[in-house]
PDB file of C-alpha atoms and ligand atoms in Angstrom:
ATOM      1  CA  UNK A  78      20.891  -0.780  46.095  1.00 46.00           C
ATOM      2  CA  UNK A  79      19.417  -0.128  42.665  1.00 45.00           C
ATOM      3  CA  UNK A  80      17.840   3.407  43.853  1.00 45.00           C
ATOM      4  CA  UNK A  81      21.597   3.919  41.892  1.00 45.00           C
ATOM      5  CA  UNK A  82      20.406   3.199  38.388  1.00 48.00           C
ATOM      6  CA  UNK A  83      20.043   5.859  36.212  1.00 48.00           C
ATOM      7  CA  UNK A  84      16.491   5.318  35.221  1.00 49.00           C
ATOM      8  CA  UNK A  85      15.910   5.927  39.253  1.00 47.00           C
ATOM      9  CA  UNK A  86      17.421   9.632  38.782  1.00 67.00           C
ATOM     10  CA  UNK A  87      14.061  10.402  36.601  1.00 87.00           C
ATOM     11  CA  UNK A  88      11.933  12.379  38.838  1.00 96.00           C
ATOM     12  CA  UNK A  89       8.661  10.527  39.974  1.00 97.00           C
ATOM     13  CA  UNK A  90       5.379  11.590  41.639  1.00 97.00           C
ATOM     14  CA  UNK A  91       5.136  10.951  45.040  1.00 98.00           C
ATOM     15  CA  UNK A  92       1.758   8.663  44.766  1.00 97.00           C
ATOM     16  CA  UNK A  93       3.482   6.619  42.621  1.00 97.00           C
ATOM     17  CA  UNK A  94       6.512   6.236  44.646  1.00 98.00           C
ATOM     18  CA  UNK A  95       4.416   5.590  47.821  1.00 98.00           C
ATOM     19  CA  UNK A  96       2.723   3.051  45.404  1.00 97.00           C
ATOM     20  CA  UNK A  97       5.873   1.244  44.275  1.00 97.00           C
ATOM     21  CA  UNK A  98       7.201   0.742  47.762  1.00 97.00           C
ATOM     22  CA  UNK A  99       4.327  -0.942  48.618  1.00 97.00           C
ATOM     23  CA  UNK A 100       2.611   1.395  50.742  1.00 97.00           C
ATOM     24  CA  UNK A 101      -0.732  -0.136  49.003  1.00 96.00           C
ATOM     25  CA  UNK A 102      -3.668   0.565  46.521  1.00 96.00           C
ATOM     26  CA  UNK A 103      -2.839   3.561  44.929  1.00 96.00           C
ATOM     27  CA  UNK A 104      -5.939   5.106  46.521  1.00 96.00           C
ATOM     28  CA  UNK A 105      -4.292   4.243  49.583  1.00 96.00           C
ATOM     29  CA  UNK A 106      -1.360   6.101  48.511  1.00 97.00           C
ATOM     30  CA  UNK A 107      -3.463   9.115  47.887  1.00 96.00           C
ATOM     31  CA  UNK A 108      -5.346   8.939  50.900  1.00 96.00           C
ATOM     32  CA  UNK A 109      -2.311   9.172  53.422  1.00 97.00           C
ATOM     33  CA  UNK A 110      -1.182  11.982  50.887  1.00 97.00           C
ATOM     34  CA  UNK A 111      -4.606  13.604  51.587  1.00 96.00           C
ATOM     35  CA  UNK A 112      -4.412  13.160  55.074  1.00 97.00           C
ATOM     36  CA  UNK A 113      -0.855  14.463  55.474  1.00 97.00           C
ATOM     37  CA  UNK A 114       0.663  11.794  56.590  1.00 98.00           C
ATOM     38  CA  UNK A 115       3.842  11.579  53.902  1.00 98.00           C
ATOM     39  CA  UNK A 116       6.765  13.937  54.015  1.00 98.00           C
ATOM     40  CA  UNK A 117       9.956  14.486  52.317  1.00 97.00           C
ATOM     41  CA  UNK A 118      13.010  16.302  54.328  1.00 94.00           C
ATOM     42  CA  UNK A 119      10.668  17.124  56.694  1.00 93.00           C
ATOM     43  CA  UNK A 120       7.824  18.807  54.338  1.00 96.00           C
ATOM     44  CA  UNK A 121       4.292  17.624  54.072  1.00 97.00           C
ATOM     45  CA  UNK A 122       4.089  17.144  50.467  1.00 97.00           C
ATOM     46  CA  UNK A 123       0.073  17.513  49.595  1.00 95.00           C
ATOM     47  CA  UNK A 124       0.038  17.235  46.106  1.00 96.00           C
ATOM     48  CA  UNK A 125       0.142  13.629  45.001  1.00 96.00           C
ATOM     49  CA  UNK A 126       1.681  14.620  41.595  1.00 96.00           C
ATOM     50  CA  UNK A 127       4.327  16.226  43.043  1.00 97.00           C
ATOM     51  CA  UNK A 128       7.639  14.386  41.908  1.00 97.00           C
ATOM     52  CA  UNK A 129      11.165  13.877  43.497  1.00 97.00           C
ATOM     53  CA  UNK A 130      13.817  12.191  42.041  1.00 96.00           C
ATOM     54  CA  UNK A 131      14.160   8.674  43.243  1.00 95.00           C
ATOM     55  CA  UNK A 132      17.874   8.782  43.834  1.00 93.00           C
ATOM     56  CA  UNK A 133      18.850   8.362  47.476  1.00 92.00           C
ATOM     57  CA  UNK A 134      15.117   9.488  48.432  1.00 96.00           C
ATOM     58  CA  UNK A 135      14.187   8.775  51.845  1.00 97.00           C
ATOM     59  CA  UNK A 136      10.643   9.580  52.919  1.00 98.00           C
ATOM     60  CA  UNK A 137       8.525   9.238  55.969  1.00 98.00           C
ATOM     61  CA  UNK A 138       4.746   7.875  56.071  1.00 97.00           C
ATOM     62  CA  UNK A 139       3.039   8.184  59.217  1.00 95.00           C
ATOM     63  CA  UNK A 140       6.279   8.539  61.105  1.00 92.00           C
ATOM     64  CA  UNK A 141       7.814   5.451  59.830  1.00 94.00           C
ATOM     65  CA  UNK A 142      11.224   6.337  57.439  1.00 96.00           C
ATOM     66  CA  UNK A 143      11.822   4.541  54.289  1.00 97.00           C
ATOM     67  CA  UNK A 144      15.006   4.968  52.031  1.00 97.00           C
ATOM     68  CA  UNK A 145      13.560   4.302  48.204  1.00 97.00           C
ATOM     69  CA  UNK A 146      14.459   1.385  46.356  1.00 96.00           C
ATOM     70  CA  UNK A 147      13.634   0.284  43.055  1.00 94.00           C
ATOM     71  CA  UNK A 148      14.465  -2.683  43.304  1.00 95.00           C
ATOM     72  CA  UNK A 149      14.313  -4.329  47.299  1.00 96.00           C
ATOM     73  CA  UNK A 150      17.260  -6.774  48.406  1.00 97.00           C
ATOM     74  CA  UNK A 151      16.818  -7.676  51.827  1.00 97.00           C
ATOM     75  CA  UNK A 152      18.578 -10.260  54.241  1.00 98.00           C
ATOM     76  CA  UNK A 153      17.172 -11.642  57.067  1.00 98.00           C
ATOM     77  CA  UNK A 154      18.173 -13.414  59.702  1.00 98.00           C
ATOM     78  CA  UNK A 155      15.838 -16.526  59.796  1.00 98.00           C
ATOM     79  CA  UNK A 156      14.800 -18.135  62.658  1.00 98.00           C
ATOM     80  CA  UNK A 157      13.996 -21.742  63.234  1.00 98.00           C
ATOM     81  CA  UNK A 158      10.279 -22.414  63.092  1.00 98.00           C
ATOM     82  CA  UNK A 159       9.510 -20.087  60.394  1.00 98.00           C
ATOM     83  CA  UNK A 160       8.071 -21.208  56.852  1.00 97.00           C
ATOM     84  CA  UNK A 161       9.616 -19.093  53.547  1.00 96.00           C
ATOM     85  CA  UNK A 162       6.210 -19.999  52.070  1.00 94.00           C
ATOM     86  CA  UNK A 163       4.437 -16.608  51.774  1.00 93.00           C
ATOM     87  CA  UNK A 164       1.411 -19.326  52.765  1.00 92.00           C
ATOM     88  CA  UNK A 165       3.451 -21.470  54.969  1.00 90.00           C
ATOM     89  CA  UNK A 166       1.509 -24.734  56.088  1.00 92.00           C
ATOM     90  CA  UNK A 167       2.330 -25.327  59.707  1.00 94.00           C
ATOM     91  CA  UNK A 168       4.871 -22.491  60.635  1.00 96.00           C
ATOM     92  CA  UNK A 169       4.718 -18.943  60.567  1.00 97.00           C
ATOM     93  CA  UNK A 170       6.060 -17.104  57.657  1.00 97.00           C
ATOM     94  CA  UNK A 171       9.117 -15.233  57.280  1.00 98.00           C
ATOM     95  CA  UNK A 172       7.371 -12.590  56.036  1.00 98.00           C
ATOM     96  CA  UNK A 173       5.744 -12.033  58.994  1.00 97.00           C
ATOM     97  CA  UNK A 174       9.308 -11.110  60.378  1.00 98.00           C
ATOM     98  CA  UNK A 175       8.996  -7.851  57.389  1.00 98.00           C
ATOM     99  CA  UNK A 176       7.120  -4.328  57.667  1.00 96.00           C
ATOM    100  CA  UNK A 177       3.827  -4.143  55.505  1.00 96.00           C
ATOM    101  CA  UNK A 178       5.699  -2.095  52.841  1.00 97.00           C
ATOM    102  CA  UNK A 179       7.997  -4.585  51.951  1.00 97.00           C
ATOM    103  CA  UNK A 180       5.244  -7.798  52.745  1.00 96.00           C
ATOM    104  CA  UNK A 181       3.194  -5.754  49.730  1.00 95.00           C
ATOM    105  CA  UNK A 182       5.854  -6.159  47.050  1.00 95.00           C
ATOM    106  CA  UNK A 183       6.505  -8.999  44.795  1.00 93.00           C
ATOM    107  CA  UNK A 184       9.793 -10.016  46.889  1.00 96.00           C
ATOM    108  CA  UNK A 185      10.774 -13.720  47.049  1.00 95.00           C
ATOM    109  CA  UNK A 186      13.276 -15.863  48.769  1.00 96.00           C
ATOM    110  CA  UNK A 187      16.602 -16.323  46.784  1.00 94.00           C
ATOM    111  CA  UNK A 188      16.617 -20.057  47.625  1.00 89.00           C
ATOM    112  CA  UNK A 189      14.356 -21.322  50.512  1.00 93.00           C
ATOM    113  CA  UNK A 190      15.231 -22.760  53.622  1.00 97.00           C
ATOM    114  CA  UNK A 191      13.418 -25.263  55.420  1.00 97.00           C
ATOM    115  CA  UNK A 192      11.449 -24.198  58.523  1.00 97.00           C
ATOM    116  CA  UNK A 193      14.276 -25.634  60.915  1.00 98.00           C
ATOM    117  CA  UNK A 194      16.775 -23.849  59.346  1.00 98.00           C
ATOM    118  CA  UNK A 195      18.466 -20.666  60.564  1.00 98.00           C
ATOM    119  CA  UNK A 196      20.827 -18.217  59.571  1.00 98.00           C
ATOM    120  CA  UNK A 197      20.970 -15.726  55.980  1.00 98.00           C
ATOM    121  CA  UNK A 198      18.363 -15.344  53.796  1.00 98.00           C
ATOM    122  CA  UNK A 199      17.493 -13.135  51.042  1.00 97.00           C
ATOM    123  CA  UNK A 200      14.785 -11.461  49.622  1.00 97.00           C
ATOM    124  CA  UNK A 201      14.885  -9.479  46.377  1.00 97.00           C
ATOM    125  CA  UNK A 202      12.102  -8.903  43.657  1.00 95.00           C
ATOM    126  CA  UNK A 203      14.883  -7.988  41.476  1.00 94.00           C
ATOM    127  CA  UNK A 204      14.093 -11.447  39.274  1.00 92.00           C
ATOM    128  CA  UNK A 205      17.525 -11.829  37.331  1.00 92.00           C
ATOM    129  CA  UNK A 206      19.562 -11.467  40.537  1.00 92.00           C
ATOM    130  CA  UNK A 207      17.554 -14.342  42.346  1.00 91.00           C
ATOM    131  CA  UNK A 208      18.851 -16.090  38.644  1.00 90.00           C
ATOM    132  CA  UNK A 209      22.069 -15.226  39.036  1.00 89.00           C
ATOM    133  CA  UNK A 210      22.230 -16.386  42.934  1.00 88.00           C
ATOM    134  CA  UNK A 211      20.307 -19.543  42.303  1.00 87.00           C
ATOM    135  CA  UNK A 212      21.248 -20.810  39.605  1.00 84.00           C
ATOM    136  CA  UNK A 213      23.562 -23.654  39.458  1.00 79.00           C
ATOM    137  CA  UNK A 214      25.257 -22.243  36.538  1.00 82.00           C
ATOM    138  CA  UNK A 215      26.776 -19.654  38.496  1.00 83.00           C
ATOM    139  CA  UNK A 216      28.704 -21.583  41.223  1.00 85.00           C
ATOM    140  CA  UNK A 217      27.732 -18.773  44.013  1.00 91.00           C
ATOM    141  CA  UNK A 218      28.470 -21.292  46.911  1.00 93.00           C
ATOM    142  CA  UNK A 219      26.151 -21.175  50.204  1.00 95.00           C
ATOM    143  CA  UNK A 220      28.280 -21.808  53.094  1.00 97.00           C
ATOM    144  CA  UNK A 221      26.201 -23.693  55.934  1.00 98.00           C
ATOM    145  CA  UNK A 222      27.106 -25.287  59.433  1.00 98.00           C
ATOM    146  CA  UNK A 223      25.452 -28.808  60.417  1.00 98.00           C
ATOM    147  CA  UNK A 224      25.258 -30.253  63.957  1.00 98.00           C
ATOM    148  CA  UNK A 225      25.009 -33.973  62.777  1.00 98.00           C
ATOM    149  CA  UNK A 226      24.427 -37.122  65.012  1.00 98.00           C
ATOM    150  CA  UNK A 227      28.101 -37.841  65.290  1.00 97.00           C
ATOM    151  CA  UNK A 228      31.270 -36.112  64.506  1.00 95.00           C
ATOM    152  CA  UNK A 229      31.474 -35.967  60.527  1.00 97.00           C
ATOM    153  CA  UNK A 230      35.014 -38.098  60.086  1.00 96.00           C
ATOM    154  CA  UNK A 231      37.707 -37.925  57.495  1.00 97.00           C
ATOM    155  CA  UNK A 232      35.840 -40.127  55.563  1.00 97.00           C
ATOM    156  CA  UNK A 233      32.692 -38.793  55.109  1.00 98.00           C
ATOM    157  CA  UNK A 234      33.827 -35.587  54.350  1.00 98.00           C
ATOM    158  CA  UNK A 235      35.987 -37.110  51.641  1.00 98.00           C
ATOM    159  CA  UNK A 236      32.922 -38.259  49.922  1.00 98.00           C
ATOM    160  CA  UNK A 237      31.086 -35.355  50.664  1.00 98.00           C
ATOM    161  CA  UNK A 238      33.656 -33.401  48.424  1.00 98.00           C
ATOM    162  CA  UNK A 239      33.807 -36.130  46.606  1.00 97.00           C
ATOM    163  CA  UNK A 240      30.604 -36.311  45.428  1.00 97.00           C
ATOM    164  CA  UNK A 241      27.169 -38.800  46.271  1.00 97.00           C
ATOM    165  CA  UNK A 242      24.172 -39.461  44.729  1.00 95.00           C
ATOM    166  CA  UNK A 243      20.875 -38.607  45.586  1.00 95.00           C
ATOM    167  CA  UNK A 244      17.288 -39.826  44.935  1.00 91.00           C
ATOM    168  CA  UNK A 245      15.356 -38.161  42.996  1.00 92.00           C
ATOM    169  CA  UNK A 246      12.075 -38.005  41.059  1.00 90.00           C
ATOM    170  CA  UNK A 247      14.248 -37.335  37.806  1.00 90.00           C
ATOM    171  CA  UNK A 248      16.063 -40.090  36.910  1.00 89.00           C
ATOM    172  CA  UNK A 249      18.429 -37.844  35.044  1.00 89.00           C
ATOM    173  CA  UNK A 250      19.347 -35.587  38.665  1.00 89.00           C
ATOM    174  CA  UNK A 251      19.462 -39.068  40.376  1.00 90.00           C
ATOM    175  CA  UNK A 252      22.600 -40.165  38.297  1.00 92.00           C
ATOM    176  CA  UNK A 253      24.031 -36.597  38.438  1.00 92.00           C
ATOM    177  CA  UNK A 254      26.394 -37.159  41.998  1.00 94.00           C
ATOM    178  CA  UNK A 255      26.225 -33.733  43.756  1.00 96.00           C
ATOM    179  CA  UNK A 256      29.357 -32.412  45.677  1.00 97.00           C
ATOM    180  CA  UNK A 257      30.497 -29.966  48.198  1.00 97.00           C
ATOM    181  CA  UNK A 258      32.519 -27.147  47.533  1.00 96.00           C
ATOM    182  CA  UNK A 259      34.528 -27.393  50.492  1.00 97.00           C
ATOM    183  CA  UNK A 260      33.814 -29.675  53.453  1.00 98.00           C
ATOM    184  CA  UNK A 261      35.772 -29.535  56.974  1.00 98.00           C
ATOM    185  CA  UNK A 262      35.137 -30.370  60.729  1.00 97.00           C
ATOM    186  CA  UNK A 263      35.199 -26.992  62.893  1.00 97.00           C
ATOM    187  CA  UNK A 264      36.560 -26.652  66.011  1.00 96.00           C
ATOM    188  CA  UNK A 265      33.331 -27.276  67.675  1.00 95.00           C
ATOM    189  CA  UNK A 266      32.812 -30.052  65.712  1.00 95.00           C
ATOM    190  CA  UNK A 267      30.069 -28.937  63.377  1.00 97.00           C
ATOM    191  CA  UNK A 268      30.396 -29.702  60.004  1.00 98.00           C
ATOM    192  CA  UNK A 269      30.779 -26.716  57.587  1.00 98.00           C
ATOM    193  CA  UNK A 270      30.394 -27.068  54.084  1.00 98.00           C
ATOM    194  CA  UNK A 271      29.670 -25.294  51.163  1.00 97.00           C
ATOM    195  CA  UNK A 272      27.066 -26.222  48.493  1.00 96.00           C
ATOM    196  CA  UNK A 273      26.394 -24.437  44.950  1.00 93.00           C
ATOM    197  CA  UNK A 274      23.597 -26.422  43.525  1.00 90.00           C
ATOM    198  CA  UNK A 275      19.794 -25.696  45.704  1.00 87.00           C
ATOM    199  CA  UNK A 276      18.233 -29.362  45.880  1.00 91.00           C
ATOM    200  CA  UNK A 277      15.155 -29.948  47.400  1.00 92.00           C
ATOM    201  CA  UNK A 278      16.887 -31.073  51.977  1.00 96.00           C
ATOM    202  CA  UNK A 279      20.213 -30.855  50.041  1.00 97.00           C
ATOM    203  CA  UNK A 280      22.386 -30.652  52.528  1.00 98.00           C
ATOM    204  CA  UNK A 281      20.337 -33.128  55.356  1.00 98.00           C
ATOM    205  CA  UNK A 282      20.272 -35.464  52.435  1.00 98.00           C
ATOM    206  CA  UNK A 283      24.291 -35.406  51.565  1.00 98.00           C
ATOM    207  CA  UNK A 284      24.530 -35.669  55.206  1.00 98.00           C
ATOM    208  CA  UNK A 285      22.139 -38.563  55.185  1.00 98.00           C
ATOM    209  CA  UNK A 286      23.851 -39.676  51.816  1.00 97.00           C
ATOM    210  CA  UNK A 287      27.401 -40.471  54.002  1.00 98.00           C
ATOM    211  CA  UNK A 288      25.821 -42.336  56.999  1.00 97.00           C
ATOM    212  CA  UNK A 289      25.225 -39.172  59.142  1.00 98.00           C
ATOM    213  CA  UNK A 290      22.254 -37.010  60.320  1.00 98.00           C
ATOM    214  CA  UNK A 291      21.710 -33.217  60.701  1.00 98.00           C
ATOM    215  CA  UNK A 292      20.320 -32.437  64.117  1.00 98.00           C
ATOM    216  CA  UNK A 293      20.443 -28.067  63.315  1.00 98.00           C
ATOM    217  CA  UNK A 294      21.309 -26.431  60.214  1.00 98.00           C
ATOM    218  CA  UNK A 295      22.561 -22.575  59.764  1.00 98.00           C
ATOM    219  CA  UNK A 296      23.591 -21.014  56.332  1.00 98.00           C
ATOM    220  CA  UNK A 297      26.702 -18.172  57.542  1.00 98.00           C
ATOM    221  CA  UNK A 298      27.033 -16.768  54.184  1.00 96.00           C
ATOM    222  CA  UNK A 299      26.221 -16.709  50.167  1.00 95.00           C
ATOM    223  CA  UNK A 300      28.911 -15.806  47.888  1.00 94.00           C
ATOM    224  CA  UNK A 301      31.572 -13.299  49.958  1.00 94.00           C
ATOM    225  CA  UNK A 302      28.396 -12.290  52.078  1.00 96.00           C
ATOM    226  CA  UNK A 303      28.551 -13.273  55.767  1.00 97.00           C
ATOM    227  CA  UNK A 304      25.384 -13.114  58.041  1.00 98.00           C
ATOM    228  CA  UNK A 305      26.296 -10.090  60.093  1.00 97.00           C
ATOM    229  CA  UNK A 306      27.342 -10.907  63.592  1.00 97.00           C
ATOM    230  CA  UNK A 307      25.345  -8.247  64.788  1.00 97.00           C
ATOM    231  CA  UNK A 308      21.874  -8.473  63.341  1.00 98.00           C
ATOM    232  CA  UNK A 309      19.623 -10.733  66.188  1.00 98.00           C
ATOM    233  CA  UNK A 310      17.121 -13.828  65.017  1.00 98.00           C
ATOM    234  CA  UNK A 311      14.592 -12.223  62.932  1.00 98.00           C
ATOM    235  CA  UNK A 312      15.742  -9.022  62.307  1.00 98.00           C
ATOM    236  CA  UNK A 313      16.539  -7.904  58.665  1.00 98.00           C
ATOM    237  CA  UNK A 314      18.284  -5.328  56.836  1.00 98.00           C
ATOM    238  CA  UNK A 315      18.289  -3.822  53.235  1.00 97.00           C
ATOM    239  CA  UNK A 316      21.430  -4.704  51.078  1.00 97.00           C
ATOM    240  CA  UNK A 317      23.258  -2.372  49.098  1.00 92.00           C
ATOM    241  CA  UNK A 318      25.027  -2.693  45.981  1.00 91.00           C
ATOM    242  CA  UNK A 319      28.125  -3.508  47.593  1.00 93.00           C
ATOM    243  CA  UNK A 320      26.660  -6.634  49.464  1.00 93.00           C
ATOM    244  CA  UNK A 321      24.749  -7.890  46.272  1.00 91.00           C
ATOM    245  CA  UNK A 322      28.496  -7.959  44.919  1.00 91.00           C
ATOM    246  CA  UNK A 323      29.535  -9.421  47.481  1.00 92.00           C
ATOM    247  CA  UNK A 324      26.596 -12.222  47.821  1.00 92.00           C
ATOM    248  CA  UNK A 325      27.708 -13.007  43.675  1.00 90.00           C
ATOM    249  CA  UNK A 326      31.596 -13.490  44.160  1.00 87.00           C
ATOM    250  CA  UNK A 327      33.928 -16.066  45.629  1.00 79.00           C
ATOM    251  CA  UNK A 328      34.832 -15.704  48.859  1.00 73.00           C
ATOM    252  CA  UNK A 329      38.472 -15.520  49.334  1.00 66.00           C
ATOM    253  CA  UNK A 330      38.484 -18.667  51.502  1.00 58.00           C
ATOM    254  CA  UNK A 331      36.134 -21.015  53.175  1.00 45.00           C
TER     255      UNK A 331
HETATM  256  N1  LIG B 527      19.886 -27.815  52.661  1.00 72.44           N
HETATM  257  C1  LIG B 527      18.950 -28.340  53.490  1.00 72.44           C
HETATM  258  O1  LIG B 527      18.894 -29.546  53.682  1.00 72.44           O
HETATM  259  N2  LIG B 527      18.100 -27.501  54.105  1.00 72.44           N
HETATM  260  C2  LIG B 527      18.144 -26.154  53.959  1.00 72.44           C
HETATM  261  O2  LIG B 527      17.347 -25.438  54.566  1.00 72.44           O
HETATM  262  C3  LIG B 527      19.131 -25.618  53.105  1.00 72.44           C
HETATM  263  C4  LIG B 527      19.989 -26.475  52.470  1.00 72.44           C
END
């Protein structure tokens, strides 16, 4: 994604690449330089000073490929049973689900789910686009699927669109009523609705709010960005600049 911007097209030494992608100290970095372990198109590169623009640079340490990025967006394709907590309390982590590389850097989840949860989550370290999709000021609805108790009915998602009231530690969120985007019954009789604000079990709660329960919970997409059909539980895949588009715009419908 950002391996576009045009402070990436400065050329950069190759310890300090190694170092940014978070392939460790950088004495680690200039160890597996040392020990020949990193090449570019094929080339051993031995001097650790040696620079290469960052643009569309792919490089291989110890065998394993990595396309540069200077800034990482990654979505993954959570689970249940896993914590987002990088120091989860009772679950694994999802970022046990990532390589070491990306585990090192400062990447966080753009809006946690809870450990039952499944479906698309992000990762970036890219802090003002984890703003941008969190933030309710934006409006980037999260589009999630609920197995409740019983079917949701006409009425309840009336006043899920409609708006209900939560509780709350602030007083002042308590008397703010929080609404769905869109709400509807699909044909297998999960609910499907889409939410823009990230409270704390929002969506169990406005489920709880109308008389209902959520058994499972999957979030399907963020913005215009649809978990791919074809990525399995637990796998993951960088984002480009397309998808981060697409995760911060409207979806057309739904
Ligand atoms: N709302 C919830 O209740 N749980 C989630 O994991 C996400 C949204």
């Amino acid at each position: 994604m950002s391996s576009s911007s045009s402070k990436a097209a400065k050329p950069v030494a190759i310890a300090q690449i190694l170092f940014s992608q978070g392939f460790g100290t950088r004495r680690h970095c200039a160890a597996l330089i040392d020990h020949g372990l990193v090449t570019v198109a094929g080339e051993v590169v031995e001097d650790p000073q040696q620079a290469f623009p960052t643009e569309g640079l792919v490089f291989e340490v110890e065998g394993q490929v990595w396309p540069f990025h200077e800034k990482a967006l990654i979505l993954l394709n959570k689970p249940a049973g896993y914590e987002c907590s990088r120091k989860p309390s009772h679950h694994p982590s999802v970022f046990s689900l990532l390589p070491e590389p990306l585990r090192n850097r400062d990447i966080q989840p753009v809006g946690r789910l809870d450990e039952d949860t499944t479906g698309l989550l992000l990762l970036t370290d890219d802090g003002p686009l984890q703003h941008k999709l969190t933030s309710p000021k934006y409006h980037v609805p999260k589009l999630y699927q609920a197995a409740c108790k019983a079917e949701v009915d006409e009425a309840q998602l009336r006043q899920l669109l409609a708006g209900v009231l939560l509780e709350e530690r602030n007083p002042k969120l308590a008397e703010e009523p929080v609404n769905a985007v869109s709400a509807e019954r699909l044909p297998d009789g999960r609910l499907q609705m889409a939410l823009t604000e990230g409270r704390y079990h929002q969506a169990k709660r406005m489920v709880a709010a109308v008389g209902n329960r959520v058994l499972a919970l999957h979030r399907q997409r963020i913005g215009a960005l649809d978990l791919p059909a074809d990525l399995k539980e637990g796998g993951w895949i960088w984002l480009d600049a397309a998808q981060r588009d697409l995760a911060m715009s409207e979806p057309v419908s739904g």
